[in-house]
GROMACS .gro file of C-alpha atoms in nm:
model
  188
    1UNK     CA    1   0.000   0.000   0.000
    2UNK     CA    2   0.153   0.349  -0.090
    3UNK     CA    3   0.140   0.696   0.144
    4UNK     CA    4  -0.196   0.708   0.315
    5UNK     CA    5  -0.279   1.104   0.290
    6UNK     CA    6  -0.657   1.021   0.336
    7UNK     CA    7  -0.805   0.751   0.600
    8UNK     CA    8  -1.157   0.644   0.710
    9UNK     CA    9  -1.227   0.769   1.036
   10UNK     CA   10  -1.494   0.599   1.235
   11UNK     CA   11  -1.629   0.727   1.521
   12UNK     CA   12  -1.796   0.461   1.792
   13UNK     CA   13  -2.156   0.467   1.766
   14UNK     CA   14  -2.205   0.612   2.119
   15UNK     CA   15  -2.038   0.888   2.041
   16UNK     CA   16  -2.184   0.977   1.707
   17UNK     CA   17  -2.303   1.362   1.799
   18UNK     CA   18  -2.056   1.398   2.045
   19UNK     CA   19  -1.849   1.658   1.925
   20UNK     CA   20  -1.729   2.008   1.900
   21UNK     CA   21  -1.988   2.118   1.736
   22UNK     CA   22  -2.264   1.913   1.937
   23UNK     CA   23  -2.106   2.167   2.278
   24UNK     CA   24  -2.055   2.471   2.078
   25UNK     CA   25  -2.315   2.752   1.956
   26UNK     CA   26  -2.342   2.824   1.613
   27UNK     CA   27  -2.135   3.124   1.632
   28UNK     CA   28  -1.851   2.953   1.833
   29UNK     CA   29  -1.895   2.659   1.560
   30UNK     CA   30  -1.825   2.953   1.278
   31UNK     CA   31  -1.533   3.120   1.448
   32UNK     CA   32  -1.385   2.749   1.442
   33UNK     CA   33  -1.453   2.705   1.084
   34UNK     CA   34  -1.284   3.043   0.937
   35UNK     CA   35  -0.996   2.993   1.210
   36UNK     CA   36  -0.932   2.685   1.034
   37UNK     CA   37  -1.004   2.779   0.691
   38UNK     CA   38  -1.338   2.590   0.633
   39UNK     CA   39  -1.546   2.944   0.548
   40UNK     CA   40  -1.505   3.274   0.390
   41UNK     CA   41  -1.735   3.399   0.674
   42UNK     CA   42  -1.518   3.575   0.940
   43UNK     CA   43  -1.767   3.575   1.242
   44UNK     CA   44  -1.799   3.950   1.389
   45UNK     CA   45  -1.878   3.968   1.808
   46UNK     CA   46  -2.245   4.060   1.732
   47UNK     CA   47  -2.286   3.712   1.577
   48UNK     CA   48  -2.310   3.866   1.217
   49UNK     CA   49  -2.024   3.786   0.974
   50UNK     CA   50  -1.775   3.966   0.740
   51UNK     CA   51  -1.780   3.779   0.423
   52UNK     CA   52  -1.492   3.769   0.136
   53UNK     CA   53  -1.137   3.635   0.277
   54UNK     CA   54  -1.021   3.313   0.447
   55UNK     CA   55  -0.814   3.358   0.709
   56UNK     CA   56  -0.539   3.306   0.473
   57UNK     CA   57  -0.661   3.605   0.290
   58UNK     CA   58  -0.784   3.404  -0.012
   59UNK     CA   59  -1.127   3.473  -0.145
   60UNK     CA   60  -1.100   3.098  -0.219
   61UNK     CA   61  -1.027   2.793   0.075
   62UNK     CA   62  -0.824   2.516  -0.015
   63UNK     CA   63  -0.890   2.137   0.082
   64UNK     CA   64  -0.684   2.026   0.332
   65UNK     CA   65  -0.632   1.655   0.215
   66UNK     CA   66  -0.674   1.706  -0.201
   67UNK     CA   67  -0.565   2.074  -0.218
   68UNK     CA   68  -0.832   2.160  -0.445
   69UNK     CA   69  -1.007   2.499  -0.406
   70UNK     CA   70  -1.368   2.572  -0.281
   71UNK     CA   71  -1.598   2.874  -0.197
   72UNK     CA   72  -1.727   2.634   0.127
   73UNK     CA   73  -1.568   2.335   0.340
   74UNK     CA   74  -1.637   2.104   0.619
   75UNK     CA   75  -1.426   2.123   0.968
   76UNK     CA   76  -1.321   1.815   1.002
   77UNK     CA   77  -1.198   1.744   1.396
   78UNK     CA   78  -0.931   1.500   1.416
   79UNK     CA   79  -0.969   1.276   1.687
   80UNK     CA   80  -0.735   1.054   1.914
   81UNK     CA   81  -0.832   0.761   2.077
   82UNK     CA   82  -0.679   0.627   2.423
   83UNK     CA   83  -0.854   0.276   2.404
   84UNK     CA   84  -0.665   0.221   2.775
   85UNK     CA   85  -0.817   0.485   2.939
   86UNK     CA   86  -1.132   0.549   2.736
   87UNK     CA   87  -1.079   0.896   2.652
   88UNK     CA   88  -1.181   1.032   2.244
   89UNK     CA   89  -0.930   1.354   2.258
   90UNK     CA   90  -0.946   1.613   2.014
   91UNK     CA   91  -0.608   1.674   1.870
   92UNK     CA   92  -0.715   1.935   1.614
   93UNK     CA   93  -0.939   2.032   1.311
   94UNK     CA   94  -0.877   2.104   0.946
   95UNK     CA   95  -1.074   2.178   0.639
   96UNK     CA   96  -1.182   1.923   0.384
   97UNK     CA   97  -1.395   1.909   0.098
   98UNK     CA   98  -1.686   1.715   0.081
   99UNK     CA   99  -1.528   1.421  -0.138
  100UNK     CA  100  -1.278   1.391   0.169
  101UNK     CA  101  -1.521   1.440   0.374
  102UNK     CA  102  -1.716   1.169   0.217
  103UNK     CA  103  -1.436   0.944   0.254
  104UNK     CA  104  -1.341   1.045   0.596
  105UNK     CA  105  -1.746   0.939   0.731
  106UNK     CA  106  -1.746   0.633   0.461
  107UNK     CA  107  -2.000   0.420   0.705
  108UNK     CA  108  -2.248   0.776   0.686
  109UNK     CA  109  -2.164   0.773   0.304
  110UNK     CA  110  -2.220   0.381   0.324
  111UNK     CA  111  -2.568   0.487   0.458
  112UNK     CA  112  -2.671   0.745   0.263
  113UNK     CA  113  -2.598   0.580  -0.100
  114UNK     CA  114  -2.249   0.741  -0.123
  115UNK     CA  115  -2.008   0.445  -0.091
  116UNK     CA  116  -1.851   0.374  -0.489
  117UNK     CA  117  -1.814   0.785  -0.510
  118UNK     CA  118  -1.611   0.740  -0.127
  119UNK     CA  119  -1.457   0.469  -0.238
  120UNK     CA  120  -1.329   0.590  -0.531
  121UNK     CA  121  -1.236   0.904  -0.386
  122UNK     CA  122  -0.987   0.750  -0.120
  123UNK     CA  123  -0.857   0.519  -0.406
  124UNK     CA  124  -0.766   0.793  -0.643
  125UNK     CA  125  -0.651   1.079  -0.328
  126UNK     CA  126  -0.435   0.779  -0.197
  127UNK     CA  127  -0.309   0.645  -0.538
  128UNK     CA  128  -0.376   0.282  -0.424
  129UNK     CA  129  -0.518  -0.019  -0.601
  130UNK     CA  130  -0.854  -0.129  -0.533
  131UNK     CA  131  -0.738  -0.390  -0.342
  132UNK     CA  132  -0.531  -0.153  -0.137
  133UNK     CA  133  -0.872   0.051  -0.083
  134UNK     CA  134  -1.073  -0.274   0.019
  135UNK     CA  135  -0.850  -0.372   0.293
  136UNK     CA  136  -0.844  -0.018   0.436
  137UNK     CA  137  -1.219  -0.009   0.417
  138UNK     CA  138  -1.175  -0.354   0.633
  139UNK     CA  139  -0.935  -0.241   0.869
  140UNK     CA  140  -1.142   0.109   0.945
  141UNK     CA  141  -1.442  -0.110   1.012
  142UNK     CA  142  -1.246  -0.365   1.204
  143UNK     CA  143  -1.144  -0.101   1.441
  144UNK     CA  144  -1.492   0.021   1.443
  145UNK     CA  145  -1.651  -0.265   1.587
  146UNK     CA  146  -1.347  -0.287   1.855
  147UNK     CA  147  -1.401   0.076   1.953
  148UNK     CA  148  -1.770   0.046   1.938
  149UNK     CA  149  -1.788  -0.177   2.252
  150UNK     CA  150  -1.637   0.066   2.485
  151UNK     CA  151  -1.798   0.407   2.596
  152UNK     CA  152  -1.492   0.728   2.569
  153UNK     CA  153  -1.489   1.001   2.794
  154UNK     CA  154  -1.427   1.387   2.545
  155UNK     CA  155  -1.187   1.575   2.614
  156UNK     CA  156  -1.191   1.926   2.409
  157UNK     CA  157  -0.850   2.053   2.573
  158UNK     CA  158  -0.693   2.096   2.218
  159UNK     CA  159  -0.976   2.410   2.182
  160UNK     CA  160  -0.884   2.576   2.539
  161UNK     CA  161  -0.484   2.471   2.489
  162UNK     CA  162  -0.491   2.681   2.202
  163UNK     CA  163  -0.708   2.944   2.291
  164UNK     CA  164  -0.957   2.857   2.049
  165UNK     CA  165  -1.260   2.878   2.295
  166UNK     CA  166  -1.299   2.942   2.644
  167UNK     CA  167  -1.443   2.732   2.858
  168UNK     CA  168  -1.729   2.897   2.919
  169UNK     CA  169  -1.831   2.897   2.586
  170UNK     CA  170  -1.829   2.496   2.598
  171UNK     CA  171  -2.172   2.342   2.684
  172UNK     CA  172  -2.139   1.996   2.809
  173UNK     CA  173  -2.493   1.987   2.952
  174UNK     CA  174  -2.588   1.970   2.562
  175UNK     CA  175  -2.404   1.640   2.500
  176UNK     CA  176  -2.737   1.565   2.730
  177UNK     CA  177  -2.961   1.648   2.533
  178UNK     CA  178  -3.100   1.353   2.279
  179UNK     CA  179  -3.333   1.566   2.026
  180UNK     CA  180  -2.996   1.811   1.989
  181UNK     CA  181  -2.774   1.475   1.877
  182UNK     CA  182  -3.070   1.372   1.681
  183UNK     CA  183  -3.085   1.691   1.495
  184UNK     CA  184  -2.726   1.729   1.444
  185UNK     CA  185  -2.693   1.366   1.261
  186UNK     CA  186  -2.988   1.450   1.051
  187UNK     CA  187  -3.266   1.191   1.225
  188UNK     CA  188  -3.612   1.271   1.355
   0.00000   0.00000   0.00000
């Protein structure tokens, strides 16, 4: 198999909507997202926002993982798992397309009729053989159903660390809150 630059990353299904964004308002969520290059929206402190430059100064963002330019991207967190101690730490966030983004969430795309465009996405990004891609699909979901037995404690640190957020601006009570998960993974 040659250089992995994009992977399948599956989350455990007890902590599917348990995120950043799932303890974060919508503003918060937005300052993220042009910090890290996913909008041309800077956020203003009235909630509004300033549109026309990344934070780069671009009028244009750039994947992260194909390096292919877009008017719009996803914030992708990037998550490490401790599977001694149980914890799911965020270790940062970048900006992705929705192709890599697709890739990235391949058991959503799986579920949502999106799995030969994924697949063939992290075949071609990745430059491996189809038989490369199968076996990585296999692995991810391997690792999945390991994970998936275990409930992991968040830890957001990365955001106060780096002075992304303050903590008071982080709303664990809404991890709580079953109709807000709901809503945020796109079920009734």
């Amino acid at each position: 198999m040659n250089t992995q630059i994009l992977s399948i990353n599956l989350v455990p299904k007890n902590a599917w909507g348990k995120n950043v964004r799932a303890v974060v308002s919508n503003h918060e969520w937005n300052k993220l997202r042009w910090h890290f290059g996913a909008s041309l929206e800077q956020p203003t402190p009235g909630g509004g926002a300033m549109c026309g430059h990344s934070s780069q100064g671009n009028n244009y963002l750039i994947c992260n993982v194909c390096e292919r330019t877009f008017d719009n991207l996803h914030l992708h967190e990037l998550w490490q798992f401790d599977d001694i101690k149980l914890i799911q730490k965020l270790i940062g966030c970048r900006a992705i397309c929705e192709e890599c983004h697709n890739a990235i969430h391949f058991g959503r795309s799986q579920s949502v009729g999106l799995e030969k465009q994924a697949f063939a996405h992290l075949q071609k990004i990745n430059g491996w053989s189809e038989e490369d891609t199968k076996n990585h699909v296999k692995s991810s979901f391997r690792e999945w159903v390991r994970r998936d037995r275990f409930h992991y404690k968040l830890d957001l640190s990365y955001l106060l660390e780096n002075n992304l957020i303050s903590k008071r601006n982080i709303h664990w009570a809404w991890l709580d809150r079953p109709k807000r998960v709901r809503d945020r993974l796109g079920q009734r």
